[in-house]
Amino acid sequence: MSKHERYCKDYFPSGLCSVEKYSGNCNKGNMKFHCTKTCGKCPPRSCKNRFSDCSRIKYEGLCVKQPRLAKKYCARTCLLCD
């Protein structure tokens, strides 16, 4: 699995992601994290993490709680790329 594929996938079942997408929910709550691929929220290949343990940052909810720091150090994992 390439790095791009690792960040560009759905974590919810694809059927549920399709329902959420067609219901207009891709920009609500954490849908960009749960249905990244279906909602078209995959980070560009040029987007990088600067911290080695960004998965922990995401798991602890810091992507949402501390978005400025998350964007600086874990932009790819937190889907905060420009």
Short mmCIF file of C-alpha atoms in Angstrom, two decimals:
data_model
loop_
_atom_site.label_atom_id
_atom_site.label_comp_id
_atom_site.label_asym_id
_atom_site.label_seq_id
_atom_site.Cartn_x
_atom_site.Cartn_y
_atom_site.Cartn_z
CA MET A 1 0.00 0.00 0.00
CA SER A 2 1.44 3.36 -1.01
CA LYS A 3 1.50 6.33 1.37
CA HIS A 4 -1.16 8.01 -0.75
CA GLU A 5 -3.43 4.96 -0.49
CA ARG A 6 -2.90 4.87 3.28
CA TYR A 7 -4.31 8.40 3.61
CA CYS A 8 -6.93 8.07 0.88
CA LYS A 9 -9.36 5.46 2.15
CA ASP A 10 -12.68 5.17 3.90
CA TYR A 11 -12.78 3.96 7.50
CA PHE A 12 -16.56 3.49 7.51
CA PRO A 13 -18.13 0.84 5.24
CA SER A 14 -18.35 2.09 1.65
CA GLY A 15 -22.15 1.81 1.60
CA LEU A 16 -22.45 4.10 4.61
CA CYS A 17 -19.98 6.56 3.10
CA SER A 18 -22.01 6.66 -0.11
CA VAL A 19 -25.19 7.41 1.85
CA GLU A 20 -23.42 10.19 3.78
CA LYS A 21 -22.02 11.68 0.57
CA TYR A 22 -25.36 11.74 -1.23
CA SER A 23 -27.02 13.16 1.89
CA GLY A 24 -24.62 16.11 1.72
CA ASN A 25 -22.83 15.22 4.94
CA CYS A 26 -19.20 15.15 3.73
CA ASN A 27 -18.44 18.55 5.27
CA LYS A 28 -20.17 17.81 8.58
CA GLY A 29 -18.45 16.63 11.75
CA ASN A 30 -15.63 14.18 11.19
CA MET A 31 -16.90 12.76 7.89
CA LYS A 32 -13.71 13.88 6.13
CA PHE A 33 -11.86 11.47 8.44
CA HIS A 34 -14.37 8.60 8.28
CA CYS A 35 -15.14 8.70 4.53
CA THR A 36 -12.02 10.37 3.14
CA LYS A 37 -12.02 8.69 -0.28
CA THR A 38 -15.76 8.73 -0.98
CA CYS A 39 -16.06 12.37 0.09
CA GLY A 40 -13.10 13.40 -2.09
CA LYS A 41 -11.07 14.66 0.88
CA CYS A 42 -7.80 12.86 0.12
CA PRO A 43 -4.72 14.99 0.81
CA PRO A 44 -2.56 15.95 -2.18
CA ARG A 45 0.64 13.95 -2.58
CA SER A 46 2.67 17.09 -1.84
CA CYS A 47 1.15 17.39 1.65
CA LYS A 48 3.47 16.06 4.37
CA ASN A 49 3.61 15.34 8.08
CA ARG A 50 6.48 16.83 10.08
CA PHE A 51 5.93 14.68 13.17
CA SER A 52 6.53 10.93 13.33
CA ASP A 53 3.48 9.98 15.43
CA CYS A 54 0.62 11.84 13.73
CA SER A 55 -1.66 8.82 14.00
CA ARG A 56 -1.65 9.30 17.78
CA ILE A 57 -2.42 13.01 17.34
CA LYS A 58 -5.41 12.08 15.17
CA TYR A 59 -6.55 9.31 17.56
CA GLU A 60 -6.49 11.71 20.51
CA GLY A 61 -8.68 14.17 18.63
CA LEU A 62 -6.03 16.87 18.47
CA CYS A 63 -6.62 17.45 14.75
CA VAL A 64 -9.91 19.08 15.76
CA LYS A 65 -8.97 20.39 19.22
CA GLN A 66 -5.67 22.01 18.14
CA PRO A 67 -6.03 22.64 14.39
CA ARG A 68 -3.22 25.22 14.10
CA LEU A 69 -0.63 22.89 15.62
CA ALA A 70 -2.07 19.90 13.78
CA LYS A 71 -1.79 21.74 10.46
CA LYS A 72 1.82 22.67 11.16
CA TYR A 73 3.01 19.20 12.20
CA CYS A 74 0.46 16.63 10.96
CA ALA A 75 -1.25 18.25 7.98
CA ARG A 76 -1.48 15.06 5.91
CA THR A 77 -2.85 12.82 8.64
CA CYS A 78 -5.25 15.50 9.90
CA LEU A 79 -6.38 16.35 6.34
CA LEU A 80 -5.49 20.01 6.86
CA CYS A 81 -3.51 20.58 3.66
CA ASP A 82 -4.03 23.73 1.62
#
